[in-house]
Coordinates of N, CA and C in Angstrom, one line a residue:
M1 N -0.4 -7.8 33.9 CA -0.5 -6.7 33.1 C -1.1 -6.5 32.4
T2 N -2.3 -7.5 32.2 CA -3.5 -7.4 31.8 C -4.5 -6.3 32.6
F3 N -4.5 -6.6 33.7 CA -5.4 -6.2 34.6 C -4.6 -4.5 34.7
L4 N -3.9 -4.2 34.7 CA -3.5 -2.9 34.6 C -4.4 -2.1 33.6
V5 N -3.8 -3.2 31.8 CA -4.3 -2.4 30.5 C -5.8 -2.3 30.8
G6 N -6.7 -3.1 31.3 CA -7.8 -3.1 31.4 C -8.2 -2.1 32.3
C7 N -7.7 -1.6 33.4 CA -8.0 -0.4 34.5 C -7.8 0.7 33.6
A8 N -7.2 0.8 32.5 CA -6.8 2.1 32.0 C -7.8 2.9 31.5
P9 N -8.1 4.4 31.7 CA -9.3 4.5 30.9 C -9.1 4.6 29.5
P10 N -10.4 4.4 28.8 CA -10.4 4.7 27.1 C -10.0 6.1 27.1
T11 N -9.2 5.9 26.1 CA -8.8 7.4 25.3 C -10.3 7.9 24.7
V12 N -10.3 9.5 25.2 CA -11.8 10.4 24.8 C -11.5 10.9 23.6
I13 N -12.5 10.9 22.4 CA -12.0 11.7 21.3 C -13.3 13.1 21.4
E14 N -12.3 14.0 21.4 CA -13.8 15.3 21.5 C -14.5 15.5 19.7
I15 N -15.5 15.9 19.9 CA -16.5 15.5 18.6 C -16.8 16.8 18.7
T16 N -16.5 17.7 17.5 CA -17.2 18.6 17.0 C -18.1 18.9 16.0
D17 N -18.6 19.8 15.5 CA -19.3 19.6 14.4 C -18.9 19.0 12.7
N18 N -17.2 19.6 12.8 CA -16.4 19.0 11.6 C -16.2 17.8 12.1
T19 N -16.0 17.0 13.0 CA -15.5 16.1 13.2 C -15.2 14.7 12.0
F20 N -16.7 14.3 11.8 CA -17.2 13.3 11.0 C -16.3 13.7 9.6
Y21 N -16.8 15.1 9.5 CA -16.2 15.1 7.9 C -15.0 15.4 7.6
Q22 N -14.0 15.5 8.7 CA -13.0 15.5 8.8 C -12.8 13.7 8.6
L23 N -13.2 13.2 9.4 CA -12.8 11.8 9.7 C -13.3 11.2 8.2
Q24 N -14.6 12.1 7.2 CA -14.4 11.6 5.6 C -13.7 11.4 5.1
Q25 N -13.1 12.6 5.1 CA -11.9 13.2 4.4 C -10.5 11.9 4.0
E26 N -10.3 11.7 6.1 CA -9.3 10.9 5.8 C -9.4 9.3 5.4
V27 N -10.5 9.2 5.3 CA -11.2 7.6 4.6 C -10.8 7.8 3.6
E28 N -11.3 8.8 2.8 CA -11.1 8.9 1.4 C -9.3 9.5 0.4
D29 N -8.9 9.7 1.1 CA -8.0 10.0 1.3 C -7.3 8.7 1.2
V30 N -7.1 7.6 2.4 CA -7.0 6.1 2.4 C -7.2 5.1 1.1
K31 N -8.5 6.1 0.5 CA -9.4 4.8 -0.1 C -8.4 5.4 -1.4
N32 N -8.1 6.7 -1.8 CA -7.2 6.9 -3.0 C -5.8 6.9 -3.1
S33 N -5.4 6.3 -2.1 CA -3.9 5.8 -1.8 C -3.8 4.2 -2.1
Q34 N -2.8 3.6 -2.1 CA -2.0 2.3 -2.1 C -2.6 1.1 -1.1
V35 N -2.9 2.0 -0.2 CA -3.2 1.6 1.1 C -4.6 0.4 0.8
A36 N -5.3 0.9 0.2 CA -6.9 0.3 0.0 C -6.9 -0.6 -0.8
N37 N -5.6 -1.0 -1.8 CA -5.5 -2.2 -2.7 C -4.7 -3.2 -1.6
A38 N -3.8 -2.8 -1.0 CA -3.1 -3.5 0.0 C -3.9 -4.2 1.3
A39 N -5.2 -3.4 1.5 CA -6.1 -3.6 2.4 C -7.4 -3.7 2.4
P40 N -7.7 -4.5 1.4 CA -9.1 -4.4 1.1 C -10.1 -4.9 2.5
L41 N -9.6 -5.8 3.0 CA -10.7 -6.0 3.9 C -10.9 -4.9 5.0
E42 N -10.1 -4.4 5.6 CA -9.6 -3.4 6.5 C -10.5 -1.8 5.5
M43 N -10.6 -2.2 4.3 CA -11.1 -0.9 3.5 C -12.6 -1.0 3.9
K44 N -13.6 -2.2 4.0 CA -14.3 -2.8 4.0 C -14.7 -2.3 5.8
F45 N -14.4 -3.0 6.2 CA -14.8 -2.2 7.8 C -14.5 -0.5 7.9
I46 N -13.8 0.2 7.7 CA -13.6 1.0 7.9 C -14.9 2.3 6.6
T47 N -15.0 1.7 6.4 CA -16.8 1.9 5.3 C -17.7 1.9 6.1
E48 N -17.7 0.5 6.5 CA -19.3 0.1 7.2 C -19.2 1.3 8.7
K49 N -18.3 1.1 9.5 CA -17.7 2.2 10.1 C -18.5 3.2 10.4
L50 N -17.9 4.0 8.6 CA -18.1 5.3 8.2 C -19.4 5.4 8.4
Q51 N -20.4 4.8 7.4 CA -21.6 4.9 7.2 C -22.2 5.0 9.3
N52 N -21.8 3.8 9.8 CA -22.7 3.8 11.1 C -22.0 4.9 11.9
A53 N -20.9 5.9 11.8 CA -20.7 6.9 12.1 C -21.2 8.1 11.7
K54 N -22.0 7.8 10.5 CA -22.6 9.1 9.7 C -24.4 9.3 10.4
R55 N -24.9 7.7 11.1 CA -25.7 7.8 11.6 C -25.8 8.4 12.5
A56 N -24.8 7.5 13.5 CA -24.8 8.3 15.0 C -25.0 9.8 14.5
K57 N -24.0 10.5 14.0 CA -23.8 12.1 14.1 C -25.6 12.5 13.6
A58 N -26.1 11.7 13.1 CA -27.1 12.1 12.5 C -28.2 12.0 13.7
N59 N -28.2 11.1 14.4 CA -29.4 10.8 15.5 C -29.1 11.8 16.6
G60 N -27.4 12.3 16.7 CA -27.0 13.0 17.2 C -26.0 12.3 18.8
D61 N -26.0 11.0 18.5 CA -25.6 10.0 19.3 C -23.7 10.5 19.7
V62 N -23.3 11.3 20.4 CA -22.2 11.9 20.1 C -21.6 10.9 20.6
R63 N -21.2 10.1 22.0 CA -20.8 8.7 22.2 C -20.6 7.3 21.3
E64 N -21.5 7.5 20.6 CA -21.2 6.7 19.1 C -20.8 6.9 18.4
E65 N -20.4 8.2 18.2 CA -20.0 8.9 17.0 C -18.5 8.7 17.5
A66 N -18.1 9.1 18.7 CA -16.6 9.4 19.1 C -15.8 7.6 19.3
R67 N -17.3 7.0 19.7 CA -16.3 5.5 19.7 C -15.7 4.5 18.5
L68 N -17.3 4.9 17.3 CA -16.7 4.8 15.9 C -15.2 5.7 15.4
T69 N -15.2 6.5 15.6 CA -14.4 7.6 15.3 C -13.1 7.2 15.4
Q70 N -12.9 6.5 16.5 CA -11.6 6.1 17.3 C -11.6 4.6 16.4
Q71 N -12.5 4.1 16.5 CA -12.2 3.0 15.7 C -11.7 2.7 14.2
I72 N -12.2 3.8 13.4 CA -11.9 4.2 12.3 C -10.1 4.4 12.3
R73 N -10.2 5.1 12.9 CA -8.7 6.1 12.7 C -7.6 4.5 13.3
A74 N -8.4 3.5 14.2 CA -7.3 2.5 14.4 C -7.2 1.8 13.1
D75 N -8.4 1.6 12.8 CA -8.6 0.7 11.3 C -7.4 1.1 10.4
I76 N -7.5 3.1 9.8 CA -6.9 3.4 9.2 C -4.9 3.0 9.5
E77 N -5.0 3.2 10.1 CA -3.5 2.9 11.3 C -3.2 1.5 10.9
I78 N -4.9 0.3 11.1 CA -3.8 -1.4 10.5 C -3.9 -1.1 9.1
A79 N -4.7 -0.6 8.2 CA -4.3 -0.6 6.9 C -3.2 -0.1 6.2
R80 N -2.7 1.4 6.6 CA -1.6 1.5 6.9 C -0.1 0.5 6.5
L81 N -0.2 -0.2 8.0 CA 0.6 -1.3 8.5 C 0.5 -2.3 7.7
R82 N -0.6 -2.6 7.1 CA -0.9 -3.9 6.7 C -0.3 -3.7 4.8
A83 N -0.3 -2.5 4.7 CA 0.3 -2.1 3.6 C 1.9 -2.0 3.3
E84 N 2.3 -1.9 4.5 CA 4.0 -1.5 4.6 C 4.2 -2.8 4.6
V85 N 3.9 -3.8 5.9 CA 3.9 -5.3 5.3 C 3.9 -5.4 4.3
N86 N 3.0 -5.6 4.1 CA 2.7 -6.2 1.8 C 4.4 -5.8 1.4
R87 N 4.5 -4.1 1.7 CA 5.3 -3.5 0.4 C 6.5 -4.4 0.8
L88 N 6.7 -4.7 2.4 CA 8.2 -5.2 2.6 C 8.0 -6.7 2.6
N89 N 7.2 -7.4 2.5 CA 7.3 -8.7 2.2 C 7.7 -8.7 0.7
Q90 N 7.5 -7.6 0.0 CA 7.4 -8.0 -1.6 C 8.8 -8.2 -2.0
S91 N 9.5 -7.0 -1.1 CA 10.9 -6.2 -1.1 C 11.6 -8.1 -1.0
L92 N 11.0 -8.3 0.4 CA 12.1 -9.6 0.6 C 11.8 -10.7 -0.2
L93 N 10.9 -10.8 -1.0 CA 10.3 -12.0 -1.9 C 11.5 -11.4 -2.9
E94 N 11.8 -10.2 -3.5 CA 12.8 -9.5 -4.4 C 14.1 -10.0 -4.3
K95 N 14.4 -9.6 -3.1 CA 15.7 -9.7 -2.6 C 16.0 -11.4 -2.4
R96 N 14.8 -12.5 -2.2 CA 15.2 -13.8 -2.2 C 15.6 -14.2 -3.7
D97 N 14.9 -13.4 -4.2 CA 15.4 -14.1 -6.4 C 16.3 -13.3 -6.7
E98 N 16.5 -12.3 -5.9 CA 18.7 -11.8 -6.2 C 19.0 -13.0 -5.8
L99 N 18.9 -13.3 -4.9 CA 20.2 -14.1 -3.8 C 20.3 -15.4 -5.1
S100 N 18.8 -15.7 -5.4 CA 19.0 -17.3 -5.9 C 19.8 -17.1 -7.1
A101 N 19.2 -16.0 -7.9 CA 20.2 -15.7 -9.0 C 21.6 -15.8 -9.3
A102 N 22.1 -15.3 -7.7 CA 23.5 -14.7 -7.9 C 24.0 -15.8 -7.6
R103 N 23.5 -17.2 -7.1 CA 23.7 -18.6 -6.6 C 24.0 -19.4 -7.7
V104 N 23.0 -19.3 -8.2 CA 23.5 -19.8 -9.8 C 24.2 -19.2 -10.1
Y105 N 24.5 -17.8 -10.5 CA 25.6 -17.3 -11.0 C 27.0 -17.9 -10.5
L106 N 26.5 -17.9 -8.9 CA 28.2 -18.6 -8.4 C 28.3 -19.7 -8.9
Q107 N 27.6 -20.7 -8.9 CA 27.6 -21.9 -9.4 C 28.2 -22.1 -10.6
Q108 N 27.6 -21.1 -11.6 CA 28.5 -21.4 -12.8 C 29.7 -20.9 -12.9
L109 N 29.9 -20.1 -12.2 CA 31.5 -19.2 -12.1 C 32.3 -20.3 -11.5
E110 N 31.6 -21.0 -10.7 CA 32.8 -22.3 -9.9 C 32.6 -23.4 -10.7
S111 N 31.7 -23.6 -11.7 CA 32.0 -24.9 -12.5 C 33.4 -24.2 -14.0
Q112 N 33.3 -23.4 -14.1 CA 34.2 -23.0 -14.7 C 35.6 -23.1 -14.6
L113 N 35.9 -23.2 -13.4 CA 37.1 -23.0 -13.0 C 38.0 -24.4 -13.1
P114 N 39.1 -24.2 -13.1 CA 39.8 -25.7 -13.3 C 39.7 -26.9 -12.2

């Protein structure tokens, strides 16, 4: 299985004059969302890679710009998933607290039975 995945051609990203600016806007949108608070490490990587992509664009290195664009978009998805995991974990903790409170209430009611 690993051999098959390793032989698969990498996804090619078409780079146009606007690709970097679109990517920059995507990053800004993520920075201004709850995702940024939930995934600060991922946001740091995204910011660093965006700066590298800007340099690649300035140097006319389309291959490097495409590679970084692909990585940044993957990192954005990872950050969004991290935010979702954090939200689900918080919900789980809240449900656990509700269950504990319900158990305490049930024990109180049981203790009042004759």
